[in-house]
């Protein structure tokens, strides 16, 4: 093992920097070149077929069968012209990754062969559903599942395969993926938001959610990655002594990008841009070997598809550059972990950002309506939003110094907080004129600026000028999960808002008075979730408790929010999940949690018993021989006191590690026989995981004591090194 370590380090030191070839000098010349986008549809489709697919994209109406055949024929012609030989339905099952089954265009004929791709093949495929997580919806012998084309997300080419974004459902119609609930939530938001928009602007007929996803990641050289069984199996270092210099000088953040990394970034960005992913930003992040990329905002369904695709592209291109892209939320203890900041807003068909303050009292009343309803939605369903970002990986990150705490709160900035406080305490004028103030005591509302808030990195949900930023999403997560919940709860809240306003209108209140009356009530009701201070502080934990805000720190308990009576009612009202689907996802997420902990515990035990303890004993034996030799030549004890001290410390650490690993294994065996999934997950979380940190601590101490030439695993400081 020690030889493997130094061979890996030698390999890293001699890595060449790959040359990157660009398709053209200007990005605009090759952006979207591998995407069957509207421009190419117009080129390859008849006018009738083009209008049919655009109508389907914009309204969700199904495409007629004859049009589907026409689209499939055009798509095949374009793809084959680009060198494609196969097609696949590209979908997002509940494994957390993407999935695909490739079929060839090629089909034999009596006269030889031909390339064939029908409307039926475009619209639907039948992958085996039994091996994907389903939470009990399907039995193993009930294998049938269907993927169905999502026209709103354009097809693209990866390698020589035409990839068609699809949904994935069971034979009986239940959602088995992340896309189906997201599309339902977006439909619910569209309907509810348009209904509320009608109070202000009758020309608004559609509201889309927009999303920009900032993606953080680490890079590690492949040689070092492959020499670490813990990273290879779990995505993170289960062991590793802290480097003397890590991120404490904060000199990596926004620093000069290392040459090898710069080449990798250019390469994966080029592929991403050809796939229509509008990457705009790249930079060094806070921790050594940590980086970030970010795209321009897109419609939310497309933004999430693009982020899933981006993670795949980064991984493939990384291997070309001899890098492993680490998307684990906390690959290294002691330095920042990685998140996926989700910047969310709502945009009307008229181009209006509903979360952007305006310049007139009327437009600001519209802004306040959607702004306050979003706050109220998060207040009402904070536990459900917390559940949407809960994973075993994210548990390591939430509440640390680079991520928001597990307490869901909202940061607005001092100016907007003062505005809401004034609205709450103001007296609504009953004599409203078109150009007058809408209420007394709140002058100059139009002066709210787009960038009127500072950024609060300790807030899980922060308003940043014209959008809300959900900062608590983990770097490896599919953003569809939290975005489904966010869009769903806002949709439900807007529906309730309309009911409350319409009640006042029926009583004879003027529209603006009715709107403001309900807004004032919502501001007061949801005030406790607003917090402007340091979310990392102990004072905030205590204050949050007095406000009855939940502080659910572990995944198994956070996931309980998915199966409450309150959530069942919400799912039914919005139509996003059936009760069966919600409970199935609850089981899947719990199962994923304890299985990942099980893998970590097994890897930890195997490494300790087969690699770390034998290495420590070998070094101890060398010291014993050294002491014996010194005694044999007549040296007194003072000459080998240091060696004796190290021998003693090695024995203490070895004995502690061995005892605790054995106990951890026993707890793991006990947990495995528990049938209830929640109880099993909690047993892993509270019993098995309890051994991780003590074992890690004593292994770290061994690493400091053992001869550097004997230590078997690449060290923490070595893993963070990129030339």
XYZ file of C-alpha atoms in Angstrom:
723
model
C 0.000 0.000 0.000
C 2.761 2.464 0.844
C 4.262 1.939 -2.630
C 0.866 2.665 -4.193
C 0.715 5.936 -2.286
C 4.078 7.196 -3.495
C 3.488 5.929 -7.025
C 0.270 7.967 -7.058
C 2.092 11.074 -5.852
C 4.795 10.623 -8.479
C 2.132 10.277 -11.164
C 0.438 13.488 -10.026
C 3.713 15.434 -10.192
C 4.312 14.420 -13.809
C 0.808 14.973 -15.218
C 0.824 16.931 -18.490
C -1.721 19.682 -19.152
C -4.106 18.576 -21.877
C -4.615 20.776 -24.897
C -8.226 21.847 -25.435
C -9.629 22.188 -28.950
C -12.502 24.603 -29.490
C -15.105 24.169 -32.257
C -14.912 27.892 -33.066
C -13.458 31.103 -31.708
C -16.819 32.488 -30.582
C -19.091 30.585 -28.188
C -22.119 31.873 -30.079
C -20.946 29.926 -33.146
C -21.243 26.533 -31.428
C -23.683 27.082 -28.556
C -26.436 24.449 -28.762
C -24.885 22.742 -31.789
C -25.713 19.295 -30.331
C -29.292 20.183 -29.403
C -32.443 19.711 -31.471
C -33.640 23.173 -30.473
C -36.312 25.428 -31.955
C -33.967 26.718 -34.645
C -33.232 23.186 -35.897
C -36.882 22.141 -35.523
C -37.838 24.994 -37.819
C -35.223 23.832 -40.317
C -36.138 20.112 -40.287
C -39.902 20.194 -39.614
C -42.824 21.264 -41.739
C -44.564 24.440 -40.625
C -47.522 22.418 -39.323
C -45.322 20.026 -37.339
C -43.227 22.877 -35.952
C -46.315 24.759 -34.771
C -47.670 21.543 -33.230
C -44.566 20.880 -31.136
C -44.272 24.549 -30.068
C -47.902 24.452 -28.960
C -47.186 21.295 -26.980
C -44.150 22.904 -25.328
C -46.038 26.048 -24.372
C -49.406 24.589 -23.386
C -48.645 20.969 -22.516
C -51.105 19.607 -25.078
C -50.241 16.133 -26.461
C -48.737 15.947 -29.944
C -50.965 14.091 -32.464
C -49.647 10.693 -33.606
C -49.030 11.762 -37.209
C -47.087 14.806 -35.999
C -45.033 12.604 -33.633
C -44.017 10.454 -36.627
C -43.009 13.579 -38.504
C -40.977 14.909 -35.555
C -39.280 11.514 -35.091
C -38.311 11.375 -38.763
C -36.856 14.894 -38.649
C -35.060 14.231 -35.365
C -33.544 11.032 -36.800
C -32.360 12.833 -39.929
C -30.704 15.553 -37.849
C -29.115 13.061 -35.418
C -27.765 10.747 -38.141
C -26.372 13.804 -39.906
C -24.456 14.496 -36.679
C -23.098 10.927 -36.597
C -25.606 9.348 -34.189
C -26.266 5.616 -34.532
C -28.457 5.051 -31.448
C -31.199 6.748 -29.458
C -32.194 6.574 -25.821
C -34.864 7.857 -23.484
C -32.895 9.876 -20.913
C -34.659 9.957 -17.547
C -34.128 10.645 -13.858
C -35.117 7.696 -11.654
C -35.084 7.875 -7.858
C -31.498 6.624 -7.708
C -30.342 10.265 -7.796
C -28.541 9.797 -11.125
C -29.732 9.732 -14.721
C -30.555 6.553 -16.636
C -30.591 5.484 -20.276
C -31.142 2.380 -22.431
C -29.678 2.676 -25.930
C -31.382 1.279 -29.035
C -29.962 1.414 -32.548
C -31.700 3.224 -35.384
C -30.567 0.219 -37.441
C -33.135 -2.453 -38.316
C -32.643 -5.402 -40.697
C -34.885 -5.644 -43.760
C -35.383 -8.389 -46.380
C -33.127 -6.379 -48.697
C -30.426 -5.555 -46.137
C -30.907 -2.874 -43.477
C -32.256 0.627 -42.872
C -32.290 3.344 -40.209
C -35.715 3.572 -38.566
C -37.166 5.735 -35.798
C -40.938 6.015 -35.391
C -43.210 8.353 -33.503
C -43.986 5.512 -31.099
C -40.273 5.049 -30.345
C -39.942 8.803 -29.776
C -42.984 9.057 -27.540
C -42.559 5.957 -25.376
C -40.057 3.300 -24.312
C -40.423 0.385 -21.902
C -37.417 -0.007 -19.603
C -37.369 -2.589 -16.810
C -38.867 -0.809 -13.781
C -38.253 -3.536 -11.201
C -34.609 -2.697 -10.526
C -35.169 1.002 -9.894
C -36.194 2.278 -6.432
C -39.980 2.285 -6.132
C -40.742 2.211 -2.402
C -43.061 -0.778 -2.724
C -45.106 0.584 -5.636
C -43.929 -2.283 -7.852
C -43.088 -5.872 -6.992
C -39.924 -7.404 -8.441
C -41.922 -9.561 -10.816
C -43.897 -6.521 -12.015
C -41.138 -5.159 -14.198
C -43.048 -2.966 -16.613
C -42.453 0.774 -16.538
C -42.696 3.446 -19.182
C -40.642 6.438 -20.241
C -42.584 9.134 -22.087
C -41.176 12.032 -24.101
C -41.026 15.479 -22.490
C -41.164 17.874 -25.487
C -40.448 20.908 -23.269
C -36.833 19.727 -22.837
C -35.083 19.433 -26.213
C -33.343 16.269 -27.408
C -29.556 16.324 -27.581
C -26.626 14.223 -28.799
C -24.061 12.708 -26.436
C -21.287 10.902 -28.263
C -23.137 9.019 -31.015
C -26.463 8.719 -29.189
C -29.598 10.825 -29.550
C -30.885 11.464 -26.013
C -34.568 12.234 -25.530
C -35.536 13.694 -22.098
C -38.463 11.730 -20.685
C -40.567 11.075 -17.624
C -40.599 7.628 -15.982
C -43.789 6.080 -14.624
C -44.974 2.661 -13.494
C -47.373 0.455 -15.427
C -50.162 1.740 -13.169
C -49.206 5.386 -13.660
C -47.328 6.258 -10.460
C -44.303 8.534 -10.809
C -40.996 6.677 -10.497
C -38.783 9.690 -11.205
C -38.089 13.298 -10.242
C -39.490 14.924 -13.393
C -43.170 13.916 -13.145
C -43.787 15.583 -9.744
C -41.790 18.633 -10.846
C -43.934 19.089 -13.952
C -47.089 18.703 -11.851
C -45.825 21.260 -9.328
C -44.969 23.703 -12.120
C -48.439 23.252 -13.587
C -49.990 23.928 -10.175
C -47.847 27.043 -9.726
C -48.713 28.296 -13.204
C -52.445 28.025 -12.556
C -52.351 29.540 -9.061
C -49.981 32.364 -10.020
C -51.962 33.314 -13.144
C -55.152 33.476 -11.059
C -53.487 35.913 -8.653
C -51.875 37.894 -11.484
C -55.353 38.596 -12.837
C -55.858 41.033 -9.944
C -53.148 43.199 -11.516
C -52.784 42.428 -15.218
C -55.367 40.646 -17.356
C -52.827 40.055 -20.141
C -50.884 37.535 -18.037
C -51.820 34.037 -19.201
C -48.841 31.956 -18.048
C -46.271 31.968 -15.249
C -43.069 29.935 -15.455
C -40.643 29.337 -12.629
C -37.039 30.189 -13.510
C -33.938 28.694 -11.952
C -30.200 29.272 -11.920
C -28.139 26.526 -10.249
C -24.657 27.331 -8.927
C -22.702 24.043 -8.894
C -19.808 23.546 -6.454
C -17.398 20.623 -6.779
C -13.948 19.333 -5.796
C -11.253 17.908 -8.041
C -8.771 15.216 -7.066
C -6.207 13.512 -9.279
C -7.377 10.088 -10.474
C -4.223 8.377 -9.210
C -4.807 9.664 -5.682
C -8.532 8.915 -5.905
C -7.927 5.318 -6.981
C -5.441 4.847 -4.134
C -8.148 5.732 -1.594
C -10.689 2.884 -1.178
C -12.831 5.087 1.057
C -13.175 7.818 -1.594
C -13.708 5.270 -4.338
C -16.515 3.521 -2.439
C -18.195 6.395 -0.579
C -17.198 9.612 -2.364
C -15.464 11.012 0.722
C -12.417 10.454 2.910
C -13.414 8.430 5.945
C -9.903 9.040 7.329
C -7.351 11.786 6.948
C -5.260 14.006 9.184
C -5.919 17.722 8.655
C -3.350 19.548 6.557
C -1.354 22.229 8.367
C -2.422 24.652 5.623
C -5.923 24.279 4.305
C -8.383 27.141 3.860
C -7.585 29.251 6.924
C -5.815 31.964 4.887
C -8.782 32.117 2.463
C -6.271 32.501 -0.374
C -7.876 29.958 -2.686
C -11.222 31.788 -3.019
C -11.389 33.580 -6.397
C -7.655 32.920 -6.785
C -5.804 32.167 -9.993
C -7.145 28.920 -11.472
C -4.467 26.160 -11.682
C -3.406 25.411 -15.267
C -4.617 21.774 -15.262
C -7.933 22.825 -13.785
C -8.280 25.663 -16.283
C -7.853 23.219 -19.176
C -10.455 20.903 -17.631
C -12.890 23.805 -17.157
C -12.509 24.948 -20.750
C -13.029 21.400 -21.999
C -16.176 20.580 -20.038
C -17.602 24.058 -20.653
C -17.164 23.555 -24.397
C -19.100 20.274 -24.290
C -21.741 21.815 -22.031
C -22.188 24.830 -24.286
C -22.612 22.558 -27.318
C -25.371 20.829 -25.341
C -27.111 24.178 -24.835
C -26.138 24.571 -21.164
C -25.614 28.342 -20.810
C -22.569 28.312 -18.517
C -21.524 31.826 -17.626
C -19.258 31.731 -14.556
C -16.256 29.779 -13.265
C -14.038 30.393 -10.231
C -12.061 28.914 -7.349
C -14.165 28.259 -4.257
C -13.109 28.618 -0.606
C -11.565 25.191 0.063
C -8.387 24.037 -1.688
C -9.180 22.111 -4.901
C -12.820 23.300 -4.728
C -14.412 25.147 -7.652
C -17.741 26.435 -8.937
C -19.535 26.909 -12.225
C -22.856 28.628 -12.823
C -25.203 29.057 -15.791
C -27.581 31.818 -16.813
C -31.165 31.377 -15.577
C -33.508 29.101 -17.523
C -37.018 27.739 -17.285
C -36.850 25.448 -14.276
C -37.518 22.066 -15.934
C -34.806 22.734 -18.510
C -32.441 24.148 -15.858
C -32.696 20.945 -13.824
C -32.216 18.720 -16.881
C -29.175 20.779 -17.777
C -27.722 20.493 -14.270
C -28.115 16.707 -14.306
C -26.484 16.623 -17.722
C -23.723 18.978 -16.570
C -22.738 16.690 -13.686
C -22.427 13.798 -16.137
C -20.360 15.864 -18.588
C -18.040 17.071 -15.816
C -17.406 13.507 -14.670
C -16.635 12.210 -18.168
C -14.439 15.145 -19.152
C -12.690 15.016 -15.772
C -11.463 11.501 -16.519
C -9.945 12.722 -19.784
C -7.910 15.174 -17.713
C -7.068 12.529 -15.088
C -9.323 14.182 -12.525
C -12.115 12.729 -10.446
C -14.918 15.250 -9.935
C -16.163 14.959 -6.355
C -19.786 16.013 -5.941
C -20.075 14.661 -2.397
C -21.345 17.346 -0.029
C -18.436 16.847 2.391
C -15.565 14.895 0.803
C -13.000 16.214 3.314
C -13.543 16.865 7.018
C -12.268 20.211 8.253
C -12.738 22.271 5.080
C -15.836 23.579 3.342
C -18.219 21.175 1.694
C -20.100 21.739 -1.559
C -23.634 22.882 -2.248
C -25.872 23.641 -5.174
C -27.399 27.090 -4.688
C -30.828 27.231 -6.353
C -31.807 30.761 -7.436
C -35.569 30.750 -8.019
C -38.087 33.225 -9.328
C -41.382 33.433 -11.269
C -41.663 34.980 -14.753
C -44.869 35.830 -16.617
C -45.531 35.387 -20.338
C -45.321 39.195 -20.576
C -41.732 39.124 -19.285
C -42.481 40.342 -15.760
C -40.394 38.934 -12.900
C -42.946 38.611 -10.107
C -40.212 38.869 -7.478
C -38.733 42.059 -8.890
C -39.812 45.306 -7.187
C -41.371 47.898 -9.470
C -41.524 51.657 -9.855
C -45.209 52.285 -9.162
C -47.479 51.524 -6.203
C -49.449 49.094 -8.377
C -46.382 47.112 -9.496
C -45.019 47.076 -5.973
C -48.314 45.745 -4.656
C -47.980 42.932 -7.187
C -44.393 42.318 -6.066
C -45.399 42.314 -2.385
C -48.201 39.848 -3.115
C -45.862 37.198 -4.522
C -43.015 38.093 -2.163
C -45.105 37.745 0.998
C -46.903 34.632 -0.240
C -43.544 32.937 -0.853
C -42.476 33.795 2.694
C -45.781 32.490 4.049
C -45.458 29.275 2.034
C -41.994 28.554 3.445
C -43.218 29.401 6.957
C -46.165 27.006 6.661
C -44.128 24.152 5.204
C -40.598 24.707 6.539
C -40.323 21.081 7.673
C -41.262 19.827 4.212
C -38.665 22.082 2.592
C -36.113 20.787 5.116
C -37.045 17.221 4.157
C -36.485 18.016 0.475
C -32.762 18.686 1.038
C -32.184 15.880 3.563
C -29.570 13.261 2.623
C -26.853 11.389 4.469
C -24.227 13.458 2.620
C -25.889 16.797 3.347
C -26.113 15.985 7.058
C -22.322 16.422 7.171
C -22.596 19.889 5.649
C -25.681 21.633 7.043
C -24.774 23.902 9.928
C -21.049 23.864 9.196
C -19.308 27.140 8.423
C -19.984 27.011 4.706
C -23.627 25.958 4.665
C -26.897 27.084 6.218
C -28.100 25.443 9.423
C -30.835 22.826 9.585
C -33.230 25.498 10.891
C -35.206 26.857 7.945
C -35.319 30.648 8.074
C -35.626 33.471 5.536
C -33.251 36.399 5.065
C -34.700 39.518 3.408
C -32.187 42.273 4.146
C -32.748 45.265 6.375
C -34.616 47.443 3.861
C -37.265 44.888 2.926
C -37.629 43.756 6.544
C -38.329 47.356 7.529
C -40.858 47.668 4.702
C -42.736 44.562 5.869
C -42.653 45.777 9.471
C -44.148 49.103 8.372
C -46.862 47.389 6.352
C -47.705 45.189 9.328
C -48.228 48.177 11.627
C -49.676 50.651 9.108
C -53.283 51.712 8.720
C -54.759 50.902 5.320
C -56.374 53.901 3.700
C -59.939 53.294 2.572
C -59.719 56.232 0.134
C -57.327 54.869 -2.473
C -56.703 56.885 -5.642
C -54.775 55.683 -8.665
C -51.636 57.740 -8.063
C -51.751 58.070 -4.284
C -50.016 55.970 -1.679
C -51.827 52.697 -1.205
C -51.604 52.960 2.556
C -50.503 55.501 5.095
C -47.097 55.525 6.762
C -45.131 53.680 4.063
C -43.693 56.284 1.699
C -41.314 55.692 -1.194
C -42.023 52.000 -1.750
C -41.008 52.476 -5.412
C -37.446 53.135 -4.217
C -36.939 49.444 -3.418
C -33.943 48.577 -5.547
C -33.152 45.330 -7.318
C -29.967 44.800 -5.258
C -31.361 46.057 -1.990
C -30.191 43.067 0.049
C -26.815 41.877 1.192
C -26.120 38.148 0.830
C -26.380 36.079 3.995
C -24.457 32.835 3.544
C -25.898 31.484 6.813
C -29.499 31.663 5.586
C -31.103 28.591 3.981
C -33.559 30.766 2.008
C -32.453 34.297 1.178
C -33.939 37.041 -0.987
C -31.238 38.444 -3.266
C -32.832 41.314 -5.143
C -35.186 39.697 -7.657
C -35.118 36.050 -6.621
C -34.929 33.722 -3.657
C -31.825 31.599 -3.196
C -32.252 28.165 -1.622
C -28.696 27.609 -0.392
C -29.225 24.364 1.500
C -29.371 21.980 -1.501
C -26.469 19.508 -1.601
C -23.980 19.479 -4.473
C -24.822 15.928 -5.598
C -28.597 16.339 -5.300
C -31.149 16.439 -8.074
C -32.610 19.932 -7.691
C -35.958 18.623 -8.907
C -36.706 17.355 -5.403
C -36.457 20.667 -3.474
C -37.806 22.629 -6.439
C -40.869 20.380 -6.619
C -41.569 21.125 -2.963
C -40.909 24.870 -3.284
C -43.115 25.327 -6.339
C -45.825 23.165 -4.810
C -46.009 25.031 -1.484
C -45.995 28.424 -3.223
C -48.756 27.223 -5.565
C -50.861 26.080 -2.625
C -50.228 29.321 -0.746
C -51.245 31.447 -3.756
C -54.432 29.388 -4.054
C -55.223 30.088 -0.417
C -54.390 33.762 -0.890
C -56.926 34.073 -3.684
C -59.578 32.419 -1.531
C -58.878 34.889 1.313
C -58.917 37.930 -1.001
C -62.083 36.821 -2.807
C -63.880 36.474 0.528
C -63.189 40.159 1.258
C -64.188 41.180 -2.257
C -67.530 39.427 -1.805
C -68.026 41.487 1.349
C -67.661 44.670 -0.705
C -64.036 45.617 -0.008
C -62.115 47.395 -2.742
C -59.595 45.159 -4.492
C -56.435 46.946 -3.284
C -57.761 47.147 0.261
C -58.587 43.424 0.196
C -55.143 42.572 -1.151
C -53.371 44.677 1.476
C -55.513 43.349 4.300
C -54.550 39.765 3.521
C -50.897 40.711 2.925
C -50.753 42.429 6.339
C -52.144 39.309 7.993
C -49.650 37.034 6.224
C -46.728 39.278 7.201
C -47.752 39.038 10.841
C -48.445 35.285 10.708
C -45.082 34.411 9.130
C -42.854 36.918 10.929
C -41.148 34.306 13.098
C -39.368 32.681 10.138
C -37.620 35.929 9.154
C -34.088 36.197 10.540
C -31.325 38.641 9.612
C -28.512 37.491 11.905
C -25.877 34.764 12.107
C -27.518 31.417 11.441
C -24.461 29.579 12.810
C -24.715 31.039 16.305
C -25.936 29.280 19.439
C -28.083 32.349 20.115
C -30.021 31.676 16.911
C -30.684 28.060 17.927
C -32.122 29.296 21.217
C -34.125 32.075 19.562
C -35.456 29.699 16.895
C -36.711 27.389 19.650
C -38.680 30.251 21.220
C -40.216 30.887 17.790
C -41.223 27.218 17.472
C -39.007 26.741 14.420
C -37.847 23.164 13.914
C -34.166 22.256 14.145
C -34.110 18.775 12.627
C -30.453 17.853 12.243
C -30.630 14.340 10.795
C -32.237 12.914 7.695
C -34.404 10.097 9.146
C -36.307 12.526 11.355
C -36.426 15.275 8.738
C -38.077 12.897 6.252
C -41.037 12.399 8.600
C -42.496 15.590 7.120
C -43.259 13.682 3.902
C -45.880 11.473 5.533
C -47.742 13.822 7.878
C -51.467 14.428 7.554
C -50.679 18.061 6.706
C -48.484 16.969 3.787
C -51.082 14.468 2.580
C -53.609 17.319 2.327
C -51.091 19.520 0.512
C -50.234 16.782 -1.999
C -53.913 16.145 -2.664
C -54.758 19.856 -3.080
C -51.968 20.418 -5.596
C -52.150 17.019 -7.311
C -48.349 16.669 -7.207
C -48.163 13.361 -5.311
C -50.662 10.690 -4.499
C -50.443 9.478 -0.911
C -48.957 6.238 -2.205
C -46.262 8.054 -4.181
C -45.295 10.264 -1.223
C -45.025 7.334 1.168
C -43.027 5.361 -1.410
C -40.517 8.207 -1.715
C -40.252 8.348 2.053
C -39.289 4.658 2.098
C -36.826 5.117 -0.780
C -35.046 8.031 0.900
C -34.787 6.222 4.237
C -33.484 3.132 2.464
C -30.879 5.222 0.632
C -29.799 6.828 3.920
C -29.075 3.652 5.857
C -27.532 1.825 2.889
C -25.001 4.607 2.372
C -24.135 4.564 6.074
C -23.858 0.793 5.888
C -21.347 1.084 3.047
C -19.331 3.673 4.970
C -19.266 1.501 8.096
C -18.150 -1.553 6.138
C -15.406 0.344 4.297
C -14.222 1.874 7.549
C -14.057 -1.520 9.253
C -12.260 -3.178 6.340
C -9.666 -0.411 6.032
C -8.968 -0.382 9.749
C -8.599 -4.153 10.069
C -6.752 -4.915 6.860
C -4.657 -1.795 6.237
C -4.358 0.714 9.082
C -3.868 -1.517 12.135
C -1.329 -3.805 10.374
C 0.647 -0.714 9.314
C 0.639 0.671 12.867
C 1.736 -2.694 14.277
C 4.535 -2.952 11.690
C 5.838 0.458 12.717
C 5.473 -0.432 16.369
C 7.527 -3.581 15.746
C 10.293 -1.469 14.180
C 10.329 0.733 17.261
C 10.445 -2.314 19.544
C 13.472 -3.614 17.602
C 15.072 -0.191 17.918
C 14.518 -0.092 21.695
C 15.804 -3.636 22.060
C 18.953 -2.769 20.110
C 19.635 0.314 22.224
C 19.200 -1.721 25.413
C 21.491 -4.454 24.085
C 24.358 -1.995 23.610
C 23.932 -0.725 27.167
C 22.093 2.561 26.638
C 20.034 3.752 29.614
C 16.262 4.289 29.372
C 16.539 8.031 28.713
C 18.015 7.220 25.296
C 14.857 5.460 24.122
C 12.183 7.131 26.267
C 10.642 8.780 23.177
C 10.384 5.438 21.401
C 8.725 3.861 24.432
C 6.230 6.721 24.586
C 5.332 6.259 20.919
C 5.033 2.476 21.374
C 2.655 3.048 24.276
C 0.558 5.591 22.349
C 0.390 3.293 19.333
C -0.936 0.486 21.538
C -3.573 2.775 23.046
C -4.808 3.955 19.653
C -4.704 0.457 18.121
C -6.659 -1.040 21.003
C -9.241 1.757 20.934
C -9.732 1.482 17.172
C -9.989 -2.306 17.187
C -12.467 -2.353 20.089
C -14.682 0.338 18.564
C -14.636 -1.153 15.070
C -15.769 -4.488 16.541
C -18.562 -2.727 18.434
C -19.554 -0.802 15.302
C -19.794 -4.051 13.349
C -22.028 -5.521 16.059
C -24.302 -2.461 15.980
C -24.466 -2.689 12.200
C -25.544 -6.336 12.425
C -28.223 -5.434 14.973
C -29.496 -2.619 12.755
C -29.649 -4.854 9.686
C -32.238 -7.178 11.224
C -34.644 -4.293 11.995
C -37.553 -4.541 9.565
C -39.054 -1.049 9.912
C -37.130 1.191 7.499
C -37.339 4.295 9.673
C -36.163 2.470 12.786
C -33.331 0.909 10.785
C -32.248 4.331 9.470
C -32.345 5.830 12.966
C -30.371 2.890 14.365
C -27.674 3.501 11.763
C -27.751 7.231 12.435
C -27.639 7.005 16.229
C -25.861 3.703 16.906
C -23.588 2.871 13.970
C -22.589 6.425 13.001
C -21.760 7.194 16.639
C -18.525 5.203 16.213
C -17.330 7.087 13.112
C -15.827 10.200 14.722
C -14.055 8.428 17.626
C -12.509 5.912 15.214
C -11.522 8.703 12.816
C -9.906 10.646 15.661
C -7.695 7.766 16.753
C -6.764 6.894 13.157
C -5.740 10.543 12.712
C -3.505 10.174 15.775
C -1.943 7.039 14.286
C -1.295 8.922 11.056
C 0.662 11.532 13.012
C 2.716 8.850 14.796
C 3.457 6.308 12.062
C 6.550 6.689 9.889
C 5.491 8.687 6.809
C 7.081 6.154 4.458
C 4.882 3.392 5.899
C 1.536 5.220 5.946
C -0.644 3.350 3.422
C -3.198 5.942 2.236
C -2.685 9.243 0.379
C -3.070 11.935 3.002
C -5.578 14.745 3.292
C -3.016 17.403 2.338
C -1.895 15.306 -0.632
C -5.444 14.870 -1.884
C -5.936 18.645 -1.896
C -2.815 19.193 -3.994
C -3.265 20.179 -7.647
C -0.198 21.338 -9.546
